[in-house]
Amino acid sequence: MCENPANSREHVPPKNLFPESRDMRGENYRVNLITVPSCELHNLSKSKDDEFLMVSLAGIIGNNSIGYRHKLGKVDRAIRRTSYRLLDAVLTKKREIHRIEMAENKFIDVIWGTPDAKRLMKCFDHIARGVHVNHFNSRFDGRVHVHLGFLTYNKGNPQAWNDFVRRKTEIELDGKPSYGANPDVFFYQVTDVDEFGLFLFRFCFYGGLNIYTAMWPTTSSPPNNFAIDLMNRGIKTIVSLGDKKYEFN
Ligand SMILES: [Zn+2]
């Protein structure tokens, strides 16, 4: 993250995303967690963000049972401890609360709303730089573009873009290895470096919650993209990818 001397180590992704064994009937989901060198300041300053990230991710519908149990254990304890302040920080706007029946007489409350996407992106920018150190053994120098694949959008271009990025990444990562010793909680994949020097990480949490980060090293020279120009100008644009078409504007 910076040029300061590294005199501590921090977990990437944060340790609190990995359930404690007491919430998992003794099973260990904290095997060989990734740590990277960090300066003291960066290590300390991000503990609030780590907590925010934990509450943001663990309770999302569609996670596997490990994410769900983590939510019912450590995450809910943290939320109660802060009198729900933590939960309030996760959503900038709360729209609706739905009560869903999971089984007979078993209900859960689901909050539907607008997440603090800006803060989430900052967290994943941090994680991408950490994973880069772990994977390539070098500090990443450049820009990170975070795409939160697990969000759904009300309508229009963002949702089409979301589907497009997901499909394109699936194609580029096809057959690539996964890294991470607790894959049910977290694993990552990385694409090849393309002709412009760009590459992409996929981070997958709790079996299906995807975040993609496009890595633009300062030495790369990304092309001007004609299609994206058209989209940004509000002109109707159709992009084909495999057998699918994605329509913008
Ligand atoms: Zn630092």
XYZ file of N, CA, C and O and ligand atoms in Angstrom, residues 1-6 10 37-43 45 126, ligand 1:
65
model
N 0.816 -1.204 0.000
C 0.000 0.000 0.000
C 0.852 1.257 0.000
O 0.417 2.289 -0.481
N 2.030 1.170 0.582
C 2.841 2.395 0.707
C 4.320 2.028 0.730
O 4.696 0.877 0.629
N 5.144 3.050 0.893
C 6.595 2.843 0.858
C 7.201 2.659 2.247
O 8.401 2.463 2.377
N 6.367 2.746 3.264
C 6.888 2.632 4.631
C 7.414 1.223 4.904
O 6.960 0.268 4.289
N 8.374 1.113 5.843
C 8.902 -0.217 6.146
C 7.817 -1.136 6.718
O 6.978 -0.696 7.494
N 7.831 -2.378 6.271
C 6.850 -3.353 6.749
C 7.359 -3.961 8.039
O 8.345 -4.684 8.041
N -0.292 -8.549 7.796
C -1.744 -8.506 7.870
C -2.351 -9.611 7.011
O -1.737 -10.081 6.056
N 3.319 -8.667 4.200
C 3.963 -7.637 5.021
C 3.182 -6.332 4.955
O 2.606 -6.008 3.911
N 3.145 -5.627 6.068
C 2.391 -4.370 6.116
C 3.078 -3.411 7.065
O 3.729 -3.828 8.015
N 2.926 -2.119 6.813
C 3.392 -1.153 7.797
C 2.366 -1.110 8.927
O 1.219 -1.518 8.756
N 2.778 -0.620 10.071
C 1.908 -0.636 11.244
C 0.663 0.211 11.021
O -0.441 -0.161 11.379
N 0.863 1.343 10.385
C -0.229 2.295 10.188
C -1.350 1.671 9.339
O -2.522 1.716 9.700
N -0.973 1.071 8.199
C -1.985 0.470 7.333
C -2.665 -0.705 8.018
O -3.868 -0.929 7.844
N -1.887 -1.461 8.776
C -2.453 -2.623 9.464
C -3.498 -2.185 10.493
O -4.596 -2.732 10.557
N -5.057 0.836 10.724
C -6.125 1.726 10.253
C -7.246 0.970 9.569
O -8.326 1.502 9.383
N -7.728 -2.773 -1.602
C -6.739 -3.177 -0.602
C -6.430 -4.679 -0.717
O -5.261 -5.091 -0.724
Zn 1.521 1.207 4.678
